[in-house]
Amino acid sequence: MNLKKIRVVLASIVFVLITMLFLDFTGTLHAYLGWLAKIQFLPAVLALNFAVIAVLVALTLVFGRIYCSVICPLGILQDVISHGIGRKKNRFSYSPAKSWLRYAMLGVLVVALLLGAGSVVALLAPYSSFGRIVQNLLQPIYIGCNNLLAMAAERMDSYTFYSREVWIRSLPTFVIAAVSFVVVAVLAWRNGRTYCNTICPVGTVLSFAARFSWLKIVIDDSKCKNCRKCERNCKAACLNVASHEVDYSRCVVCGNCLNECSFGAISYAHKPNKNNGGKSVDESRRMFVLAAASAAATASFAQDKKKVDGGLAVIEDKIAPERKTPITPPGSLTAENMRMRCTGCQLCVSECPNDVLRPSTDLVTLMQPTMSYERGYCRPECNACSSVCPAGAIKPITLAEKSSIQIGHAVFVMKNCLPAVEGVSCGNCARHCPAGAIQMVHIDGDKSKPTIPAINESKCIGCGACENLCPARPFSAIYVEGHESHKLI
């Protein structure tokens, strides 16, 4: 089994599993596949996960930029597009590195990180771009197929599947995901790994270590016939047959050149000597150690309780209120922490079972998750978002800790309240408040008048149950205002 076949097998496993991680809306697969998100380079840096960073750098120093061809899902997607579209072989050619563009993109990322410009970081992060593409473009199709299966199962009195509403959480993020996919697809179709070697800042960072990798692609001058087949199949455009040199900073160790050479002039060896006087390296042995990083995982699909409005009348959709301070998920600590660490990968949005999280449309925090309660509320028994975040933007919290974190507080708007306006009894907000922060009191203390909610802000955790379950339409009579810094109560 040669280098290319090993790489393709490992990359295929990683690509399928991490795609399923983003497609899954039950939250079940994260228990098995969550590690795939945490071994991505930029999220590991933001989470200060030094163990993962050290392992990835060590792999690069030994094998070269295998991260880009085996672990990075956006890199693998480019290979899928480049190979799957079916353009003829021998279509690539060597081109000098566009170093000015690579380093400029890396500089932009560093400045954005220092300034907390999360939207810029989200645009440049390769893992985040892949997550947005899957969550916005593929997950609706996946859920649609699931809904068809749910309909068919229901006709057979089976509830193996349950339907889930398909909706666009943020139009700007959807457009950005579509444009990102088109750009990456066109570049991959035309020139293979152009995106990786000109735009991607992670590829640029790893290129520094790849120059000194233990194993490299080596060209033996004495055997080379200058047929250029290796160069024409190098999707990184880094192999120059004319000078018998390889730009190791751009090489992603795909193995194409090894497969195409009919004269044994190319090897994957320790010392990059042009004469390659040493013994050739057994590629399969060298690459076998990578298999451990891509072990196959099994998963089971769970069911969530289906939410229904009840009744036969058409219910007017709720409209989100104008919040002075956006609400960030429990575990994010502060809005600043979210801005500084979140890469906008949409994994938490994909995994939220209550449809509470959606990408922000604010320019500074564009594509980062924010909370709103038109479709559901943040249930105390759920901590999915904190358990899936790979970048440390949402810290892991227990269910007990979540119940004591105040992410916002409820605000009452009397002009929207049905008891105050129409004189009917309600009390929905008080009945469903899990924190017991709402009590119903008579208007002006007059027992002959209907009761309206009185909010104890010191007990309110900002879960949004009151806002979501308020029967007033289109604006709720009670809504949650976010806190810049979360509090413990």
Coordinates of C-alpha atoms in Angstrom, one line a residue:
M1 CA 0.0 0.0 0.0
N2 CA 1.7 3.2 -1.2
L3 CA 1.8 6.7 0.4
K4 CA -1.0 8.1 -1.7
K5 CA -3.4 5.2 -0.9
I6 CA -2.7 5.5 2.8
R7 CA -3.3 9.2 2.7
V8 CA -6.5 8.8 0.8
V9 CA -7.9 6.2 3.2
L10 CA -7.0 8.3 6.3
A11 CA -8.3 11.5 4.8
S12 CA -11.6 9.8 3.7
I13 CA -12.2 8.5 7.2
V14 CA -11.5 11.9 8.8
F15 CA -13.6 13.8 6.1
V16 CA -16.7 11.6 6.5
L17 CA -16.6 11.6 10.3
I18 CA -16.1 15.3 10.7
T19 CA -18.8 16.0 8.1
M20 CA -21.2 13.8 10.1
L21 CA -20.2 15.7 13.2
F22 CA -21.6 18.9 11.7
L23 CA -24.6 17.3 10.1
D24 CA -25.8 15.6 13.2
F25 CA -28.6 17.5 14.9
T26 CA -29.2 15.1 17.7
G27 CA -26.0 15.9 19.6
T28 CA -25.2 12.2 19.9
L29 CA -22.2 11.9 17.6
H30 CA -20.2 14.5 19.6
A31 CA -19.6 12.0 22.3
Y32 CA -17.7 9.9 19.8
L33 CA -16.4 12.4 17.3
G34 CA -15.9 15.6 19.2
W35 CA -12.1 15.0 19.3
L36 CA -12.0 15.7 15.6
A37 CA -13.0 19.3 16.2
K38 CA -10.5 19.7 19.0
I39 CA -7.5 18.5 16.9
Q40 CA -8.0 21.3 14.4
F41 CA -5.0 23.7 14.6
L42 CA -6.6 27.2 15.1
P43 CA -9.3 26.1 17.6
A44 CA -6.5 24.4 19.6
V45 CA -4.5 27.6 19.6
L46 CA -7.4 29.7 20.8
A47 CA -8.3 27.1 23.4
L48 CA -4.6 27.1 24.5
N49 CA -4.6 23.3 24.1
F50 CA -0.8 23.0 24.1
A51 CA -0.9 19.2 23.9
V52 CA -2.7 19.2 20.6
I53 CA -0.5 22.0 19.2
A54 CA 2.6 20.2 20.2
V55 CA 1.4 17.0 18.5
L56 CA 0.5 18.8 15.3
V57 CA 3.8 20.6 15.1
A58 CA 5.6 17.3 15.8
L59 CA 3.7 15.6 13.1
T60 CA 4.7 18.4 10.7
L61 CA 8.4 18.2 11.7
V62 CA 8.4 14.5 11.1
F63 CA 6.1 14.0 8.1
G64 CA 5.7 17.4 6.5
R65 CA 2.3 19.1 6.1
I66 CA 0.2 16.0 6.5
Y67 CA -2.2 18.0 8.6
C68 CA -3.4 19.8 5.4
S69 CA -4.0 16.6 3.5
V70 CA -5.2 14.2 6.3
I71 CA -6.7 16.2 9.2
C72 CA -7.9 19.6 7.8
P73 CA -11.5 19.1 6.4
L74 CA -11.3 22.1 4.1
G75 CA -8.0 20.7 2.6
I76 CA -9.6 17.3 2.0
L77 CA -12.6 19.0 0.4
Q78 CA -10.4 20.7 -2.1
D79 CA -9.0 17.3 -3.0
V80 CA -12.5 15.9 -3.4
I81 CA -13.5 18.7 -5.7
S82 CA -10.2 18.7 -7.7
H83 CA -10.4 14.9 -8.2
G84 CA -14.1 14.4 -8.4
I85 CA -15.0 17.0 -11.1
G86 CA -13.0 14.7 -13.5
R87 CA -10.6 17.2 -15.1
K88 CA -7.9 15.4 -17.0
K89 CA -4.6 14.4 -15.4
N90 CA -1.3 16.2 -16.0
R91 CA -3.1 19.6 -15.7
F92 CA -0.9 21.3 -13.0
S93 CA 2.4 23.0 -13.4
Y94 CA 5.1 24.5 -11.1
S95 CA 4.6 28.1 -10.0
P96 CA 6.7 30.2 -7.6
A97 CA 5.3 30.7 -4.1
K98 CA 3.2 33.9 -3.7
S99 CA 4.9 34.6 -0.4
W100 CA 3.6 38.2 -0.1
L101 CA 0.0 37.0 -0.2
R102 CA 0.6 34.1 2.2
Y103 CA 2.3 36.3 4.8
A104 CA -0.2 39.1 4.3
M105 CA -3.1 36.7 5.1
L106 CA -1.3 35.5 8.2
G107 CA -0.6 39.0 9.3
V108 CA -4.3 39.9 8.9
L109 CA -5.2 36.9 11.1
V110 CA -2.8 37.8 13.8
V111 CA -4.0 41.4 13.9
A112 CA -7.6 40.3 13.9
L113 CA -6.9 38.0 16.9
L114 CA -5.2 40.7 18.8
L115 CA -8.0 43.2 18.2
G116 CA -10.7 40.6 18.8
A117 CA -12.2 41.0 15.3
G118 CA -13.9 37.6 15.4
S119 CA -15.6 38.0 12.0
V120 CA -12.2 38.4 10.2
V121 CA -10.8 35.3 12.1
A122 CA -14.0 33.4 11.1
L123 CA -13.5 34.3 7.4
L124 CA -9.9 33.1 7.4
A125 CA -10.0 30.0 9.6
P126 CA -10.2 26.9 7.3
Y127 CA -11.9 24.6 9.8
S128 CA -14.6 27.3 10.4
S129 CA -15.1 27.8 6.6
F130 CA -15.7 24.1 6.3
G131 CA -18.1 24.1 9.2
R132 CA -20.2 26.9 7.8
I133 CA -20.3 25.2 4.4
V134 CA -21.6 22.0 5.9
Q135 CA -24.0 23.6 8.4
N136 CA -25.5 26.0 5.9
L137 CA -25.5 24.1 2.6
L138 CA -25.5 20.4 3.5
Q139 CA -27.3 20.2 6.8
P140 CA -30.6 21.4 5.4
I141 CA -30.4 18.7 2.7
Y142 CA -29.5 16.1 5.4
I143 CA -32.4 17.2 7.6
G144 CA -34.8 17.2 4.6
C145 CA -33.8 13.5 3.9
N146 CA -34.3 12.7 7.5
N147 CA -37.8 14.3 7.4
L148 CA -38.7 12.1 4.4
L149 CA -37.6 9.0 6.4
A150 CA -39.6 10.3 9.4
M151 CA -42.8 10.6 7.3
A152 CA -42.3 7.1 5.8
A153 CA -41.6 5.6 9.3
E154 CA -44.7 7.3 10.7
R155 CA -46.9 5.7 8.1
M156 CA -45.6 2.3 9.4
D157 CA -46.3 3.3 13.0
S158 CA -42.5 3.6 13.7
Y159 CA -40.8 6.5 15.4
T160 CA -37.2 5.6 14.6
F161 CA -36.9 9.0 13.0
Y162 CA -38.4 12.3 14.0
S163 CA -38.8 15.4 11.8
R164 CA -36.9 18.6 12.3
E165 CA -37.7 22.0 10.9
V166 CA -35.4 23.3 8.1
W167 CA -34.7 27.1 8.4
I168 CA -31.9 29.6 7.6
R169 CA -30.5 30.8 10.9
S170 CA -28.7 33.8 9.4
L171 CA -28.9 35.0 5.8
P172 CA -25.5 36.8 5.8
T173 CA -23.8 33.6 7.1
F174 CA -25.6 31.5 4.5
V175 CA -24.4 33.8 1.7
I176 CA -20.8 33.8 3.1
A177 CA -20.8 30.0 3.3
A178 CA -22.1 29.8 -0.3
V179 CA -19.5 32.3 -1.6
S180 CA -16.7 30.5 0.3
F181 CA -17.7 27.2 -1.2
V182 CA -17.7 28.7 -4.7
V183 CA -14.3 30.3 -4.2
V184 CA -12.7 27.1 -2.8
A185 CA -14.3 25.0 -5.4
V186 CA -13.1 27.1 -8.4
L187 CA -9.6 27.3 -7.0
A188 CA -9.5 23.6 -6.4
W189 CA -10.9 22.8 -9.8
R190 CA -8.4 25.0 -11.6
N191 CA -5.2 24.7 -9.6
G192 CA -5.6 22.1 -6.8
R193 CA -4.3 23.5 -3.5
T194 CA -4.1 27.2 -4.4
Y195 CA -6.3 28.2 -1.4
C196 CA -4.0 26.3 1.0
N197 CA -0.9 27.9 -0.2
T198 CA -2.0 31.5 -0.8
I199 CA -4.9 32.3 1.6
C200 CA -5.0 29.8 4.4
P201 CA -3.0 31.2 7.4
V202 CA -2.9 27.7 9.1
G203 CA -1.0 26.4 6.1
T204 CA 1.4 29.3 6.2
V205 CA 2.1 28.6 9.9
L206 CA 2.7 25.0 9.3
S207 CA 4.9 25.7 6.3
F208 CA 7.6 27.1 8.7
A209 CA 7.9 23.7 10.3
A210 CA 7.5 21.7 7.1
R211 CA 10.7 23.2 5.7
F212 CA 12.6 21.2 8.3
S213 CA 10.5 18.0 8.3
W214 CA 12.3 14.7 8.8
L215 CA 10.8 13.0 5.8
K216 CA 10.5 14.8 2.5
I217 CA 9.8 14.2 -1.2
V218 CA 13.2 13.7 -2.8
I219 CA 14.2 13.7 -6.5
D220 CA 17.1 11.6 -7.6
D221 CA 18.8 13.5 -10.4
S222 CA 20.5 10.3 -11.8
K223 CA 17.2 8.6 -12.4
C224 CA 15.0 11.5 -13.4
K225 CA 14.2 11.7 -17.2
N226 CA 12.6 15.1 -17.0
C227 CA 9.3 13.8 -18.3
R228 CA 7.5 16.3 -15.9
K229 CA 4.7 13.9 -15.1
C230 CA 5.4 14.4 -11.4
E231 CA 5.3 18.2 -11.8
R232 CA 2.0 18.1 -13.8
N233 CA 0.3 16.1 -11.1
C234 CA 1.6 18.2 -8.2
K235 CA -1.6 19.9 -6.9
A236 CA 0.5 22.2 -4.7
A237 CA 2.5 23.5 -7.7
C238 CA 5.6 23.1 -5.6
L239 CA 7.6 20.6 -7.6
N240 CA 10.1 22.1 -10.1
V241 CA 11.6 19.4 -12.4
A242 CA 13.8 21.9 -14.2
S243 CA 15.8 22.4 -11.0
H244 CA 14.9 19.1 -9.4
E245 CA 13.7 20.9 -6.3
V246 CA 10.6 20.8 -4.1
D247 CA 9.2 23.7 -2.1
Y248 CA 8.6 21.9 1.1
S249 CA 6.8 24.8 2.6
R250 CA 4.0 24.2 0.2
C251 CA 4.1 20.4 -0.2
V252 CA 1.2 18.7 1.4
V253 CA 2.6 15.1 1.0
C254 CA -0.3 14.0 -1.2
G255 CA 1.8 11.3 -2.9
N256 CA 0.7 12.1 -6.4
C257 CA 4.3 12.6 -7.6
L258 CA 5.4 9.2 -6.2
N259 CA 2.6 7.4 -8.1
E260 CA 3.3 9.2 -11.4
C261 CA 7.0 8.6 -11.6
S262 CA 7.8 5.6 -13.7
F263 CA 11.5 5.7 -13.2
G264 CA 11.8 5.5 -9.4
A265 CA 13.3 8.9 -9.3
I266 CA 11.1 10.2 -6.5
S267 CA 11.0 8.9 -2.9
Y268 CA 9.8 9.9 0.5
A269 CA 13.0 9.9 2.4
H270 CA 14.8 11.3 5.4
K271 CA 17.6 13.4 3.8
P272 CA 16.7 15.6 0.9
N273 CA 19.9 14.9 -0.9
K274 CA 19.7 15.2 -4.7
N275 CA 21.6 12.0 -5.2
N276 CA 19.6 10.2 -2.5
G277 CA 22.5 7.9 -1.8
G278 CA 20.8 6.2 1.1
K279 CA 18.4 3.3 1.2
S280 CA 14.9 4.1 0.1
V281 CA 12.2 4.4 2.7
D282 CA 9.3 2.0 3.1
E283 CA 6.5 4.5 2.7
S284 CA 3.8 2.3 4.1
R285 CA 5.7 1.8 7.4
R286 CA 6.5 5.5 7.7
M287 CA 2.8 6.4 7.3
F288 CA 1.3 3.6 9.3
V289 CA 1.7 5.5 12.5
L290 CA -0.8 8.1 11.3
A291 CA -3.6 5.5 11.4
A292 CA -4.0 5.9 15.1
A293 CA -5.0 9.6 14.7
S294 CA -7.9 8.5 12.5
A295 CA -9.4 5.5 14.3
A296 CA -12.9 4.7 13.2
A297 CA -15.7 5.5 15.6
T298 CA -19.2 4.1 16.0
A299 CA -22.2 6.2 16.9
S300 CA -25.9 5.7 17.7
F301 CA -28.6 8.1 16.9
A302 CA -30.8 9.5 19.7
Q303 CA -34.3 11.0 19.6
D304 CA -35.3 14.4 21.0
K305 CA -38.8 15.2 22.0
K306 CA -40.6 16.8 19.1
K307 CA -41.9 20.3 19.8
V308 CA -45.4 21.1 18.5
D309 CA -47.4 24.3 18.9
G310 CA -50.6 22.4 19.4
G311 CA -54.1 23.4 18.1
L312 CA -55.2 23.8 14.6
A313 CA -55.1 27.6 14.2
V314 CA -52.3 29.3 12.4
I315 CA -49.9 30.9 15.0
E316 CA -48.1 34.1 14.0
D317 CA -44.3 33.8 14.2
K318 CA -42.5 35.6 16.9
I319 CA -40.2 38.5 16.0
A320 CA -36.9 39.0 17.9
P321 CA -36.9 42.0 20.2
E322 CA -34.2 44.7 19.9
R323 CA -31.7 43.7 22.5
K324 CA -29.3 46.4 23.8
T325 CA -26.8 43.6 24.7
P326 CA -26.7 40.4 22.7
I327 CA -27.0 37.1 24.7
T328 CA -24.0 34.8 24.6
P329 CA -24.2 31.1 25.6
P330 CA -23.7 29.9 29.1
G331 CA -20.0 29.1 29.5
S332 CA -18.8 31.9 27.3
L333 CA -18.0 34.0 30.4
T334 CA -18.0 37.4 28.7
A335 CA -18.9 38.9 25.4
E336 CA -15.2 39.7 25.0
N337 CA -14.1 36.1 25.5
M338 CA -16.6 35.1 22.8
R339 CA -15.2 37.8 20.4
M340 CA -11.6 36.9 21.1
R341 CA -11.8 33.1 20.8
C342 CA -14.8 32.1 18.7
T343 CA -13.9 31.1 15.1
G344 CA -17.5 31.0 13.9
C345 CA -17.3 27.3 12.9
Q346 CA -21.1 26.8 13.6
L347 CA -20.6 23.5 15.4
C348 CA -22.5 24.8 18.4
V349 CA -25.2 26.1 16.2
S350 CA -25.5 22.7 14.5
E351 CA -25.6 20.9 17.8
C352 CA -28.1 23.2 19.6
P353 CA -31.3 21.0 20.0
N354 CA -33.5 23.9 20.9
D355 CA -32.9 26.2 17.9
V356 CA -31.7 28.9 20.3
L357 CA -28.3 29.6 18.8
R358 CA -27.9 31.3 15.5
P359 CA -25.0 33.2 13.8
S360 CA -24.7 36.9 14.7
T361 CA -25.4 39.5 11.9
D362 CA -23.4 42.2 13.7
L363 CA -20.4 43.3 11.8
V364 CA -17.9 42.9 14.7
T365 CA -19.2 39.5 15.8
L366 CA -20.4 38.3 12.3
M367 CA -21.0 34.5 12.2
Q368 CA -20.3 34.0 15.9
P369 CA -23.2 32.5 17.9
T370 CA -25.7 34.6 19.6
M371 CA -28.9 33.5 21.4
S372 CA -32.6 34.3 20.6
Y373 CA -35.7 32.7 21.8
E374 CA -38.3 32.8 19.0
R375 CA -38.1 29.1 18.3
G376 CA -37.1 27.7 21.7
Y377 CA -35.4 28.5 24.9
C378 CA -32.1 27.4 26.6
R379 CA -33.2 24.4 28.6
P380 CA -31.4 23.9 32.0
E381 CA -30.9 20.2 31.2
C382 CA -28.9 21.0 28.0
N383 CA -25.2 21.9 27.9
A384 CA -24.5 20.8 24.3
C385 CA -22.9 24.1 23.1
S386 CA -20.4 24.1 26.0
S387 CA -19.4 20.5 25.3
V388 CA -18.7 20.9 21.6
C389 CA -16.8 24.2 21.4
P390 CA -13.2 23.3 20.3
A391 CA -11.8 26.9 20.7
G392 CA -12.5 27.7 24.3
A393 CA -15.0 30.4 23.4
I394 CA -17.7 28.4 25.3
K395 CA -16.1 26.7 28.3
P396 CA -17.3 23.2 29.4
I397 CA -19.9 23.5 32.2
T398 CA -22.0 21.0 34.1
L399 CA -25.7 21.1 34.2
A400 CA -25.5 22.2 37.9
E401 CA -23.2 25.0 37.0
K402 CA -25.4 26.1 34.1
S403 CA -28.4 26.5 36.4
S404 CA -26.4 29.1 38.4
I405 CA -25.1 31.1 35.5
Q406 CA -26.9 34.4 34.8
I407 CA -26.4 35.2 31.1
G408 CA -29.1 37.9 31.1
H409 CA -32.3 39.0 32.8
A410 CA -35.9 39.2 31.8
V411 CA -37.6 42.6 31.0
F412 CA -41.3 43.1 31.1
V413 CA -43.2 45.1 28.5
M414 CA -46.7 45.8 29.7
K415 CA -48.1 47.1 26.4
N416 CA -47.6 43.6 24.9
C417 CA -49.0 41.7 27.9
L418 CA -52.4 40.0 27.3
P419 CA -53.7 40.4 30.9
A420 CA -52.8 44.1 30.9
V421 CA -54.2 44.8 27.4
E422 CA -57.1 42.4 27.1
G423 CA -57.9 41.7 30.7
V424 CA -57.5 37.9 30.4
S425 CA -55.6 35.6 32.8
C426 CA -52.3 34.1 31.7
G427 CA -49.3 33.5 33.9
N428 CA -47.5 31.4 31.3
C429 CA -44.1 33.0 32.1
A430 CA -44.3 32.3 35.8
R431 CA -45.5 28.7 35.3
H432 CA -42.6 27.8 33.1
C433 CA -39.7 29.8 34.7
P434 CA -37.2 27.1 35.9
A435 CA -35.5 29.5 38.3
G436 CA -38.7 30.7 40.0
A437 CA -37.8 34.3 39.2
I438 CA -41.3 35.4 38.2
Q439 CA -44.3 35.9 40.3
M440 CA -47.8 37.1 39.2
V441 CA -49.0 40.2 40.9
H442 CA -52.2 42.2 40.5
I443 CA -52.0 45.4 38.5
D444 CA -51.5 48.3 40.9
G445 CA -52.2 45.9 43.7
D446 CA -55.9 45.9 42.9
K447 CA -57.2 42.3 43.3
S448 CA -60.0 43.0 41.0
K449 CA -57.5 43.5 38.1
P450 CA -55.7 40.7 36.2
T451 CA -52.2 39.6 37.3
I452 CA -49.0 40.5 35.5
P453 CA -45.4 39.2 35.9
A454 CA -43.1 40.7 38.5
I455 CA -39.4 39.7 37.9
N456 CA -36.8 39.0 40.5
E457 CA -33.6 39.9 38.5
S458 CA -31.4 38.4 41.1
K459 CA -32.8 34.9 40.5
C460 CA -33.3 35.2 36.7
I461 CA -30.7 33.2 34.7
G462 CA -31.8 34.5 31.3
C463 CA -32.8 31.1 29.8
G464 CA -35.6 32.7 27.8
A465 CA -38.4 30.2 28.8
C466 CA -40.6 33.2 29.6
E467 CA -39.9 34.9 26.3
N468 CA -40.4 31.8 24.2
L469 CA -43.6 30.6 25.9
C470 CA -45.3 34.0 26.1
P471 CA -48.4 33.8 24.0
A472 CA -48.2 37.4 22.8
R473 CA -47.5 37.7 19.1
P474 CA -45.5 38.9 17.3
F475 CA -43.5 40.5 20.2
S476 CA -43.4 38.8 23.5
A477 CA -44.5 40.7 26.6
I478 CA -41.4 39.6 28.3
Y479 CA -37.9 39.3 26.8
V480 CA -34.3 38.7 27.9
E481 CA -31.6 41.4 27.8
G482 CA -28.1 40.0 27.7
H483 CA -25.1 40.6 30.0
E484 CA -21.7 41.6 28.8
S485 CA -20.2 39.5 31.7
H486 CA -22.0 36.5 33.1
K487 CA -22.7 36.2 36.8
L488 CA -23.0 33.4 39.2
I489 CA -26.2 33.4 41.4

